[in-house]
Short mmCIF file of C-alpha atoms in Angstrom, two decimals:
data_model
loop_
_atom_site.label_atom_id
_atom_site.label_comp_id
_atom_site.label_asym_id
_atom_site.label_seq_id
_atom_site.Cartn_x
_atom_site.Cartn_y
_atom_site.Cartn_z
CA MET A 17 65.01 79.83 124.28
CA ASN A 18 64.30 78.33 121.50
CA LYS A 19 66.24 78.77 118.37
CA ARG A 20 63.09 78.47 115.00
CA ARG A 21 64.10 75.03 112.79
CA VAL A 22 64.50 75.47 109.21
CA ASP A 23 63.42 72.00 107.13
CA VAL A 24 64.46 70.74 103.85
CA ASN A 25 64.67 67.77 102.01
CA VAL A 26 67.61 66.57 100.09
CA HIS A 27 68.24 62.88 97.76
CA GLU A 28 69.19 61.21 100.76
CA GLY A 29 65.53 62.29 102.82
CA LYS A 30 65.09 65.58 105.67
CA LEU A 31 67.23 68.03 107.28
CA ILE A 32 66.07 70.21 110.00
CA GLY A 33 68.18 73.78 110.30
CA ILE A 34 68.33 75.99 112.49
CA VAL A 35 68.46 79.77 112.66
CA GLU A 36 71.31 81.30 113.90
CA GLU A 37 72.27 84.78 114.70
CA CYS A 38 75.03 86.54 113.13
CA VAL A 39 77.31 88.20 114.30
CA TYR A 40 76.47 92.38 113.13
CA GLY A 41 72.49 91.69 113.34
CA GLY A 42 69.70 89.86 111.18
CA ASN A 43 70.03 86.02 110.60
CA TYR A 44 70.69 83.09 109.35
CA ILE A 45 69.29 79.63 108.92
CA ALA A 46 72.41 76.96 109.25
CA PHE A 47 72.33 72.82 108.43
CA ARG A 48 75.22 70.91 110.00
CA GLY A 49 77.17 67.92 109.75
CA ILE A 50 75.20 66.76 106.79
CA PRO A 51 77.07 63.11 106.41
CA TYR A 52 77.84 63.67 101.62
CA ALA A 53 79.13 60.35 101.80
CA LYS A 54 79.03 57.29 104.08
CA PRO A 55 81.57 56.83 106.55
CA PRO A 56 85.06 55.62 105.24
CA VAL A 57 85.41 52.96 108.59
CA GLY A 58 86.48 49.08 107.98
CA GLU A 59 86.85 48.25 104.94
CA LEU A 60 86.72 51.95 103.12
CA ARG A 61 89.64 52.99 105.21
CA PHE A 62 92.20 54.09 102.44
CA LYS A 63 89.06 54.09 99.97
CA ASP A 64 87.87 55.72 97.17
CA PRO A 65 84.64 58.18 98.80
CA VAL A 66 80.96 55.36 98.71
CA LEU A 67 77.55 58.12 98.16
CA PRO A 68 75.67 58.43 101.70
CA LYS A 69 72.78 55.86 102.64
CA PRO A 70 69.71 57.45 102.72
CA TRP A 71 67.34 57.87 106.76
CA SER A 72 64.15 57.55 107.16
CA GLY A 73 62.50 60.12 109.01
CA SER A 74 63.65 63.63 109.93
CA LYS A 75 67.93 64.27 110.17
CA ASP A 76 68.74 67.46 113.28
CA ALA A 77 70.99 70.02 110.99
CA SER A 78 71.63 71.91 114.55
CA LYS A 79 75.10 70.39 115.17
CA TYR A 80 78.27 70.61 113.31
CA GLY A 81 79.86 66.59 112.41
CA ASN A 82 82.72 65.53 113.25
CA ASN A 83 86.18 66.82 112.56
CA ALA A 84 88.79 64.27 110.58
CA VAL A 85 90.77 62.39 112.66
CA GLN A 86 93.66 64.57 114.14
CA MET A 87 96.47 65.73 116.46
CA ASP A 88 95.36 68.97 118.66
CA LYS A 89 98.53 72.00 117.82
CA PHE A 90 97.88 73.49 121.39
CA SER A 91 96.50 70.58 122.86
CA ARG A 92 98.77 67.76 121.42
CA GLN A 93 95.85 65.01 122.08
CA ILE A 94 94.08 63.40 119.14
CA ILE A 95 91.38 64.29 118.35
CA GLY A 96 88.79 63.86 115.37
CA ASN A 97 86.40 60.76 113.85
CA GLU A 98 87.07 58.75 110.78
CA ASP A 99 83.09 59.18 110.28
CA CYS A 100 84.14 62.82 109.23
CA LEU A 101 82.47 63.15 105.98
CA TYR A 102 80.44 66.32 106.72
CA LEU A 103 79.30 69.56 105.27
CA ASN A 104 77.52 72.34 106.26
CA VAL A 105 74.81 74.58 104.56
CA TYR A 106 74.52 78.75 105.23
CA THR A 107 72.11 81.02 103.96
CA THR A 108 69.47 83.71 105.08
CA ASN A 109 66.85 82.33 102.83
CA ILE A 110 66.03 79.49 100.88
CA ASP A 111 64.15 80.29 99.21
CA PRO A 112 64.76 83.17 97.75
CA GLU A 113 62.49 84.68 93.67
CA LYS A 114 66.45 84.27 92.25
CA LYS A 115 68.74 80.77 92.88
CA GLN A 116 71.65 82.63 95.48
CA PRO A 117 75.55 81.51 94.75
CA VAL A 118 77.25 79.12 96.20
CA MET A 119 80.35 79.07 97.87
CA VAL A 120 81.50 76.22 98.94
CA TRP A 121 85.23 76.68 101.87
CA VAL A 122 87.63 74.27 101.14
CA HIS A 123 89.90 74.45 104.35
CA GLY A 124 93.85 74.74 104.37
CA GLY A 125 96.12 72.59 107.52
CA GLY A 126 98.93 71.18 105.49
CA PHE A 127 96.46 67.83 104.21
CA TYR A 128 96.63 66.76 107.87
CA ILE A 129 94.32 69.29 110.38
CA GLY A 130 91.37 71.37 110.52
CA SER A 131 87.71 71.17 109.71
CA GLY A 132 84.98 73.86 107.44
CA ASP A 133 83.74 74.41 110.83
CA ALA A 134 82.19 77.43 112.28
CA THR A 135 85.25 77.64 115.34
CA SER A 136 87.00 79.11 112.81
CA PHE A 137 84.75 79.59 109.10
CA GLY A 138 81.57 81.41 110.99
CA PRO A 139 79.50 81.64 107.40
CA ASP A 140 78.71 85.26 108.88
CA TYR A 141 79.75 87.50 106.43
CA ILE A 142 79.56 85.89 103.82
CA VAL A 143 75.28 85.43 103.93
CA LYS A 144 75.20 88.31 104.74
CA LYS A 145 75.66 88.99 100.74
CA GLU A 146 72.89 87.17 98.77
CA VAL A 147 75.25 84.20 98.86
CA VAL A 148 74.68 80.32 99.99
CA LEU A 149 77.47 79.21 102.54
CA VAL A 150 78.54 75.86 102.07
CA THR A 151 81.73 74.52 104.54
CA LEU A 152 82.79 70.93 104.33
CA ASN A 153 85.23 68.48 106.04
CA TYR A 154 87.69 65.91 104.67
CA ARG A 155 89.99 63.21 105.09
CA LEU A 156 93.48 63.93 106.63
CA GLY A 157 96.97 62.07 107.43
CA VAL A 158 97.53 58.96 106.15
CA LEU A 159 93.42 58.72 106.02
CA GLY A 160 93.24 60.96 103.18
CA PHE A 161 96.67 60.54 101.31
CA LEU A 162 97.98 57.20 101.94
CA ASN A 163 99.09 55.70 98.99
CA LEU A 164 101.31 53.16 98.48
CA TYR A 165 100.98 52.18 94.40
CA ASP A 166 98.95 49.52 94.17
CA LYS A 167 95.41 48.99 94.21
CA VAL A 168 95.16 48.17 97.71
CA ALA A 169 96.07 52.33 98.45
CA THR A 170 95.76 54.68 95.02
CA GLY A 171 96.32 57.89 97.12
CA ASN A 172 94.29 60.80 97.13
CA GLN A 173 91.22 59.35 98.78
CA GLY A 174 90.58 63.26 101.04
CA LEU A 175 89.95 65.43 97.47
CA LYS A 176 88.61 62.25 95.93
CA ASP A 177 85.95 63.25 98.94
CA VAL A 178 85.81 66.95 98.19
CA VAL A 179 85.01 65.83 94.51
CA MET A 180 81.84 63.85 96.16
CA ALA A 181 80.83 67.03 97.56
CA LEU A 182 80.84 68.82 95.17
CA GLN A 183 78.12 65.90 93.50
CA TRP A 184 76.02 66.90 96.32
CA ILE A 185 75.91 69.74 95.95
CA GLN A 186 74.93 70.20 91.95
CA LYS A 187 72.19 67.40 93.52
CA ASN A 188 70.73 69.41 96.60
CA ILE A 189 72.42 73.19 96.74
CA SER A 190 68.64 74.15 94.92
CA ASN A 191 66.47 73.02 98.22
CA PHE A 192 68.13 75.39 100.09
CA GLY A 193 67.79 78.55 97.34
CA GLY A 194 71.73 77.89 95.84
CA ASP A 195 72.53 77.62 92.12
CA PRO A 196 74.06 74.53 90.91
CA ARG A 197 74.53 76.44 87.59
CA ASN A 198 76.95 79.28 89.39
CA VAL A 199 79.33 77.46 92.27
CA THR A 200 82.46 78.49 93.17
CA ILE A 201 85.28 76.51 95.43
CA PHE A 202 87.53 79.24 97.03
CA GLY A 203 90.19 78.21 100.41
CA GLU A 204 93.23 78.95 101.78
CA SER A 205 96.55 77.03 101.84
CA ALA A 206 96.36 72.79 101.14
CA GLY A 207 92.67 73.62 100.72
CA ALA A 208 93.98 76.82 97.81
CA ALA A 209 96.07 73.98 96.80
CA ILE A 210 93.34 71.20 96.80
CA VAL A 211 91.05 75.03 94.95
CA HIS A 212 93.92 73.99 92.61
CA TYR A 213 94.08 70.28 92.14
CA LEU A 214 89.60 70.72 91.45
CA ALA A 215 90.66 73.56 88.43
CA ILE A 216 92.71 70.35 86.50
CA SER A 217 91.84 67.77 87.48
CA PRO A 218 89.37 65.86 84.71
CA VAL A 219 86.88 64.49 87.88
CA ALA A 220 85.32 67.54 89.00
CA GLU A 221 84.66 68.95 85.72
CA GLY A 222 81.92 70.30 86.32
CA LEU A 223 81.29 70.58 89.50
CA PHE A 224 81.92 74.19 90.21
CA HIS A 225 81.88 77.21 87.89
CA LYS A 226 84.96 79.96 89.39
CA ALA A 227 87.77 78.85 91.74
CA ILE A 228 90.10 81.51 94.25
CA SER A 229 93.60 80.23 95.72
CA GLN A 230 93.94 82.26 99.13
CA SER A 231 98.44 80.81 99.39
CA GLY A 232 98.54 78.37 98.43
CA ALA A 233 98.63 76.58 94.90
CA ALA A 234 99.52 73.09 93.58
CA THR A 235 102.89 74.45 92.38
CA ASN A 236 104.10 74.87 95.67
CA PRO A 237 106.33 72.61 96.46
CA TRP A 238 104.77 71.27 100.57
CA ALA A 239 101.60 70.44 98.17
CA PHE A 240 102.67 67.13 95.78
CA THR A 241 104.67 63.93 96.81
CA GLU A 242 106.64 61.86 93.75
CA ARG A 243 106.26 58.40 93.80
CA GLU A 244 109.52 57.31 96.11
CA PRO A 245 110.28 53.65 97.02
CA PRO A 246 109.26 51.50 99.47
CA SER A 247 112.14 52.20 101.84
CA THR A 248 111.15 56.28 101.56
CA ASN A 249 107.71 56.10 101.08
CA LYS A 250 105.96 57.15 104.12
CA GLY A 251 102.69 54.32 104.29
CA PHE A 252 104.55 52.15 104.60
CA GLN A 253 107.86 53.84 106.64
CA LEU A 254 104.39 54.18 109.07
CA ALA A 255 104.08 50.77 108.88
CA GLU A 256 107.73 49.42 109.83
CA LYS A 257 107.23 52.75 113.38
CA LEU A 258 103.78 50.61 114.14
CA GLY A 259 105.36 47.32 113.66
CA LYS A 260 105.25 45.36 110.15
CA ALA A 261 108.01 46.02 108.04
CA THR A 262 107.33 45.17 104.29
CA THR A 263 107.50 45.94 100.70
CA ASP A 264 103.82 44.21 100.05
CA ALA A 265 101.86 46.65 99.28
CA LYS A 266 98.67 44.23 100.39
CA VAL A 267 100.29 42.99 103.34
CA ALA A 268 101.13 46.84 105.37
CA TYR A 269 97.63 47.60 103.87
CA GLU A 270 96.33 44.18 105.68
CA PHE A 271 98.15 45.97 108.59
CA LEU A 272 97.71 50.05 108.59
CA LYS A 273 93.45 48.59 107.90
CA LYS A 274 93.33 46.99 111.67
CA ILE A 275 95.57 49.71 113.70
CA ASP A 276 93.21 52.24 115.29
CA VAL A 277 93.04 54.91 113.92
CA LYS A 278 94.16 57.20 117.50
CA LYS A 279 97.52 55.07 116.71
CA LEU A 280 97.68 55.59 113.06
CA ILE A 281 97.65 59.30 114.01
CA GLN A 282 99.47 59.34 116.92
CA THR A 283 102.54 57.58 115.15
CA GLN A 284 102.01 59.93 111.90
CA GLU A 285 101.99 62.85 113.73
CA GLN A 286 105.19 62.06 116.90
CA ASP A 287 107.17 59.58 115.30
CA LEU A 288 107.18 59.23 111.25
CA LEU A 289 108.68 62.75 110.68
CA THR A 290 111.98 63.17 111.43
CA VAL A 291 113.27 66.74 114.32
CA GLU A 292 115.56 67.84 110.28
CA GLU A 293 111.48 66.89 108.77
CA HIS A 294 108.80 68.60 110.88
CA GLN A 295 112.30 71.53 110.82
CA GLN A 296 111.57 72.15 107.23
CA PHE A 297 107.38 71.86 108.08
CA LEU A 298 108.18 68.85 105.72
CA LEU A 299 104.22 67.42 105.74
CA PRO A 300 103.89 63.67 106.28
CA PHE A 301 101.55 62.56 103.57
CA SER A 302 99.50 64.84 100.70
CA PRO A 303 98.13 64.87 97.62
CA SER A 304 99.98 62.34 94.90
CA MET A 305 99.72 60.67 91.29
CA ASP A 306 97.22 57.71 91.31
CA ASN A 307 97.52 55.77 88.24
CA GLU A 308 96.82 52.68 89.76
CA SER A 309 93.09 53.81 90.40
CA SER A 310 90.55 52.87 88.31
CA ASN A 311 89.08 55.98 88.99
CA PRO A 312 92.16 59.01 89.37
CA PHE A 313 91.77 62.13 90.28
CA PHE A 314 95.22 62.43 87.78
CA PRO A 315 94.41 60.53 84.62
CA LYS A 316 98.25 62.60 83.18
CA PRO A 317 101.39 63.10 83.96
CA ILE A 318 100.63 66.21 87.24
CA LYS A 319 102.62 68.96 85.17
CA THR A 320 101.04 68.13 81.65
CA LEU A 321 97.71 69.20 83.75
CA ILE A 322 99.02 71.47 85.21
CA ASN A 323 100.17 73.57 82.09
CA ARG A 324 96.89 73.50 80.18
CA GLY A 325 95.43 76.18 83.40
CA VAL A 326 92.80 77.09 85.15
CA LYS A 327 90.20 77.10 82.43
CA VAL A 328 87.06 78.58 85.22
CA PRO A 329 87.96 82.22 86.36
CA PHE A 330 90.71 82.30 89.03
CA ILE A 331 91.58 84.91 91.18
CA VAL A 332 95.03 83.35 93.20
CA GLY A 333 97.52 85.85 95.46
CA TYR A 334 99.25 85.63 98.37
CA THR A 335 100.32 87.92 101.69
CA ASN A 336 102.65 89.41 101.88
CA ALA A 337 104.52 87.52 104.40
CA GLU A 338 103.82 84.65 104.39
CA GLY A 339 106.74 82.69 106.09
CA ILE A 340 106.39 84.45 109.58
CA LEU A 341 103.99 82.57 110.58
CA PHE A 342 106.34 79.37 110.77
CA ILE A 343 108.95 81.58 112.16
CA GLY A 344 108.27 84.23 113.73
CA SER A 345 105.62 82.21 115.64
CA ASP A 346 104.96 79.92 118.76
CA ALA A 347 104.73 77.12 115.49
CA PHE A 348 108.56 77.01 115.60
CA ASP A 349 110.21 77.79 118.60
CA LEU A 350 112.90 79.37 118.25
CA SER A 351 112.73 80.52 122.84
CA THR A 352 116.32 80.23 123.15
CA LYS A 353 120.02 80.52 121.90
CA GLU A 354 120.74 76.65 122.00
CA ALA A 355 117.71 76.33 118.79
CA LEU A 356 118.79 79.30 117.48
CA LYS A 357 122.20 78.20 116.85
CA ARG A 358 120.68 74.52 115.72
CA VAL A 359 118.53 75.98 113.07
CA ASP A 360 120.84 78.30 111.83
CA SER A 361 123.45 75.09 111.36
CA ASP A 362 120.80 73.28 110.06
CA PHE A 363 120.19 75.67 107.82
CA LYS A 364 123.50 75.71 105.96
CA SER A 365 123.76 71.62 106.35
CA ALA A 366 120.06 70.11 105.39
CA ILE A 367 117.48 72.69 104.42
CA LEU A 368 119.79 74.22 101.76
CA PRO A 369 121.00 71.73 100.29
CA ARG A 370 117.62 70.47 99.96
CA VAL A 371 116.12 73.34 98.71
CA LEU A 372 119.36 73.11 95.15
CA SER A 373 119.30 69.67 94.85
CA LYS A 374 115.19 69.78 94.12
CA LEU A 375 116.19 72.64 92.01
CA PRO A 376 119.51 70.80 89.94
CA GLU A 377 119.19 73.29 87.28
CA ILE A 378 120.28 75.85 88.91
CA PRO A 379 123.41 76.63 89.24
CA ILE A 380 124.19 78.15 92.54
CA THR A 381 126.15 77.01 96.04
CA VAL A 382 125.27 77.13 99.26
CA GLU A 383 127.02 79.63 100.52
CA GLU A 384 125.20 81.67 97.50
CA LEU A 385 122.06 81.34 98.63
CA ARG A 386 122.07 82.15 102.17
CA SER A 387 124.29 85.03 101.13
CA ILE A 388 121.44 86.97 99.39
CA TYR A 389 118.58 86.37 102.80
CA PHE A 390 121.31 86.63 105.32
CA GLY A 391 125.09 87.71 103.81
CA ASP A 392 127.35 86.61 106.13
CA LYS A 393 125.41 86.42 109.56
CA ALA A 394 123.88 83.77 110.77
CA VAL A 395 120.22 82.78 111.59
CA SER A 396 118.98 84.62 115.15
CA GLU A 397 117.00 87.30 116.80
CA GLU A 398 118.73 89.10 114.24
CA THR A 399 118.12 88.04 111.33
CA LEU A 400 114.14 86.18 111.68
CA LYS A 401 112.59 88.10 109.76
CA ASN A 402 115.59 87.21 107.09
CA TYR A 403 114.77 83.25 107.37
CA ALA A 404 110.55 84.38 107.27
CA ASP A 405 111.30 85.80 104.30
CA PHE A 406 114.11 82.56 103.03
CA PHE A 407 110.39 80.31 103.70
CA SER A 408 107.90 82.69 102.25
CA ASP A 409 110.29 82.59 98.82
CA GLU A 410 110.91 78.98 98.76
CA ALA A 411 107.32 77.85 100.39
CA PHE A 412 104.68 80.31 98.44
CA TYR A 413 105.78 83.39 95.81
CA PRO A 414 107.27 81.89 93.27
CA GLY A 415 105.08 78.32 92.77
CA LEU A 416 102.32 81.16 92.91
CA ILE A 417 103.50 83.17 89.70
CA GLU A 418 104.25 80.12 88.14
CA VAL A 419 100.43 79.43 87.88
CA VAL A 420 99.83 83.09 86.90
CA ASP A 421 102.02 82.39 84.31
CA ILE A 422 100.59 79.81 82.98
CA GLN A 423 97.51 81.37 83.09
CA ILE A 424 98.43 84.34 80.99
CA GLN A 425 100.79 82.27 78.70
CA SER A 426 97.26 79.87 77.96
CA GLY A 427 95.46 82.73 77.41
CA HIS A 428 93.24 81.79 79.90
CA SER A 429 92.24 86.42 80.86
CA SER A 430 89.27 86.21 83.52
CA THR A 431 92.62 85.82 86.08
CA TYR A 432 92.85 88.24 88.59
CA LEU A 433 96.84 87.96 91.48
CA TYR A 434 96.25 90.20 94.95
CA ASN A 435 98.80 90.92 97.53
CA LEU A 436 97.20 91.01 100.69
CA SER A 437 99.13 93.44 102.49
CA TYR A 438 97.04 95.25 105.65
CA GLU A 439 98.12 94.67 108.26
CA ASN A 440 96.12 94.04 111.63
CA GLU A 441 98.01 93.39 115.55
CA ALA A 442 94.89 92.87 116.47
CA CYS A 443 94.14 90.35 113.53
CA PRO A 444 92.99 86.95 115.50
CA THR A 445 96.09 84.33 113.66
CA ARG A 446 98.35 86.90 115.24
CA LYS A 447 96.89 87.04 118.99
CA ILE A 448 97.28 83.08 118.79
CA MET A 449 99.85 82.32 117.44
CA ASN A 450 101.54 84.68 118.88
CA ILE A 451 102.77 85.83 115.31
CA ARG A 452 105.99 88.51 116.29
CA LEU A 453 107.51 89.93 112.96
CA PRO A 454 106.06 92.22 110.94
CA GLY A 455 104.07 92.22 107.79
CA VAL A 456 100.98 89.80 107.42
CA GLY A 457 101.84 86.26 107.68
CA HIS A 458 100.56 83.16 106.39
CA GLY A 459 96.23 82.58 107.79
CA GLU A 460 95.71 86.59 108.20
CA ASP A 461 93.76 87.21 105.53
CA LEU A 462 90.93 84.60 106.48
CA PHE A 463 89.82 86.90 109.03
CA TYR A 464 88.50 89.16 106.65
CA PHE A 465 86.48 86.26 104.95
CA PHE A 466 85.10 84.62 108.22
CA TYR A 467 83.52 85.26 111.39
CA PRO A 468 85.75 82.87 113.47
CA HIS A 469 83.23 82.33 116.39
CA MET A 470 86.00 80.72 118.82
CA MET A 471 86.99 84.54 118.99
CA LYS A 472 83.78 83.88 121.79
CA ASP A 473 85.20 81.90 123.97
CA LEU A 474 89.01 83.43 123.42
CA GLY A 475 87.54 86.96 125.04
CA PHE A 476 87.89 89.07 121.20
CA VAL A 477 85.49 91.05 120.04
CA PRO A 478 84.44 91.72 116.95
CA PRO A 479 85.40 95.50 114.98
CA GLU A 480 83.37 98.00 115.02
CA SER A 481 81.32 98.79 112.11
CA ASP A 482 82.59 102.18 111.81
CA SER A 483 86.74 100.70 112.64
CA GLU A 484 88.82 100.37 109.24
CA GLN A 485 89.36 96.41 110.30
CA TYR A 486 85.39 96.67 109.61
CA LYS A 487 86.39 98.10 106.14
CA VAL A 488 89.05 95.65 104.73
CA ILE A 489 86.26 93.40 105.92
CA ASN A 490 83.97 94.65 104.08
CA ARG A 491 86.23 95.29 101.80
CA CYS A 492 86.55 91.29 101.09
CA VAL A 493 84.33 90.06 101.29
CA GLN A 494 82.51 91.98 98.79
CA MET A 495 85.35 91.31 96.24
CA TRP A 496 84.65 87.85 96.67
CA THR A 497 81.07 87.48 96.86
CA ASP A 498 80.76 89.90 93.87
CA PHE A 499 83.45 87.74 91.78
CA ALA A 500 81.62 84.17 93.02
CA LYS A 501 77.71 86.54 91.39
CA THR A 502 80.12 87.70 88.08
CA GLY A 503 82.61 86.11 87.87
CA ASN A 504 84.70 89.86 88.55
CA PRO A 505 85.22 90.85 91.48
CA THR A 506 84.89 94.47 90.92
CA PRO A 507 81.79 94.80 88.63
CA THR A 508 81.17 98.33 89.70
CA ILE A 509 82.88 101.10 91.04
CA THR A 510 81.73 102.33 94.40
CA ASP A 511 82.52 103.96 97.72
CA LEU A 512 83.09 100.61 99.58
CA ILE A 513 85.23 99.73 95.67
CA PRO A 514 86.78 102.41 94.49
CA VAL A 515 89.00 100.76 92.16
CA LYS A 516 88.54 98.63 89.44
CA TRP A 517 90.22 95.27 90.13
CA GLU A 518 92.36 94.42 86.16
CA PRO A 519 92.79 90.80 85.61
CA LEU A 520 96.29 89.97 84.13
CA LYS A 521 97.55 90.92 81.44
CA THR A 522 99.92 89.17 79.20
CA GLY A 523 103.63 91.36 79.53
CA ASP A 524 106.72 91.71 81.72
CA THR A 525 104.85 92.91 83.63
CA TYR A 526 101.82 91.62 86.44
CA ASN A 527 99.26 93.97 87.93
CA TYR A 528 98.26 92.97 90.67
CA LEU A 529 94.61 94.59 93.98
CA ASN A 530 97.07 95.57 97.05
CA ILE A 531 95.02 95.20 99.14
CA ASP A 532 95.34 97.88 102.62
CA ALA A 533 93.88 99.95 104.15
CA GLU A 534 92.97 101.38 100.92
CA LEU A 535 93.34 99.86 97.52
CA ARG A 536 95.42 99.98 95.15
CA MET A 537 96.24 98.12 91.36
CA LYS A 538 100.81 98.24 90.85
CA THR A 539 102.13 95.89 89.21
CA PHE A 540 106.37 94.66 89.57
CA ARG A 541 108.66 92.79 86.83
CA LYS A 542 109.12 89.07 87.60
CA GLU A 543 112.95 90.51 87.43
CA GLU A 544 113.36 92.76 90.28
CA GLN A 545 111.88 90.46 92.88
CA ARG A 546 114.13 88.71 95.72
CA TRP A 547 112.76 85.63 95.49
CA ASN A 548 113.67 85.10 92.23
CA TRP A 549 116.23 83.88 92.45
CA LYS A 550 114.52 81.03 91.87
CA ASN A 551 114.61 81.56 88.17
CA MET A 552 118.25 82.77 87.51
CA LYS A 553 117.75 85.77 86.93
CA MET A 554 118.96 88.49 89.52
CA LYS A 555 122.23 88.90 89.61
CA LEU A 556 124.17 87.36 92.35
#
């Protein structure tokens, strides 16, 4: 059966989108694979994005554009294409009486994997709430974040890709029925950190009006690369692994620019990080200071920008057991006693010393820190949850609460905090990643905002419309889209949303929305939290 086509004109030419069926009935219009920048290939590799060229005639927008080059986490094959700067627009009505709010999704994946297409991020739930949804791809890994601290490669190419996508949205989204004066950016994990970066950088000012960071922020230890000498700079190390040992940025750049892209990413993934770095989930490339750029994403020191706070209405939050995705799943092979013994040894000899070396102001020993989580026990099958707790506390919670503290101290009153604690054994993330520990792990929240189209291929059935899961999905999507419309996630109390989500207040308690089978406002004190050893207010 031929699907209905829909035309839209944008600055660069005419697009022909396609009408698709929503998973719970009704239709939406999809415009896929829209180029928002020139392909970043050849001389444009490692460079800031460049405006796209217009086209003549009509462009088929029924298929997704290429994903960014990356190693597929399941097949371990290199997939994607350097020519990857495409976005997708979904709407139910290109000519509404009143222009609709726009939500722009920035995918996560540690700055080195992922894409914005409907395999993971189907628009079915969000577009039903009269919102235009945009998803996008940006450059990943070395192609998106190579910084040689020289004007030949200044870093943050992937961040600037997202800025160019937001500029494209400002110019074109009204032709899809969207309101360019009411744009909300949202993302999860590395995507949430990118959202936070966009919200503090002058480069992106005025391109959006609200922000949501789910399980990630610029203040998380994995989200930023400090300036390093050539001997430890991952870009120079990558050139050396590929056969060019040099400390000259121009030589390294010219060499890396000509390497076959699959070889470049294969080496980044397989040879760049040590076994210990892989075990610590260290990232090969991430955002960094780009002072050498003629148009720096961070024109002031990162701490200065972070401490100014997010000036637009802002939702920030986390799942209640972020670390179980990494420690208690197939992401981390701990299937044998030998593997657990090795991790126990590395934990004492490498991981804890590394954590403490980055926190020199904290007067705590390796043994004292270990004792907080394990007492006198070893890392074993029995204590995996303890290890996952440590990982959550090191990698996520304190950094997210630091953002919250800055929001409170700088008087930005429209900041909302949440904790997603709805445990759901049927969550596709749990099944696909084989998560074996209790709690809600990193990334499980995505299922409550998007319908992943890969569910069809993997044999997952969408939740029944009278189920508890469906109710949680409907609630989450309602609050996020209400926030996009009004800047308030609970503008009216209804049967579906019977609780008012209060913004953060000043004082020594933190008020947050607990998202479970039932919604409830709760509070906590920082000094009572397990992760608070970083602030040393707890008694050791």
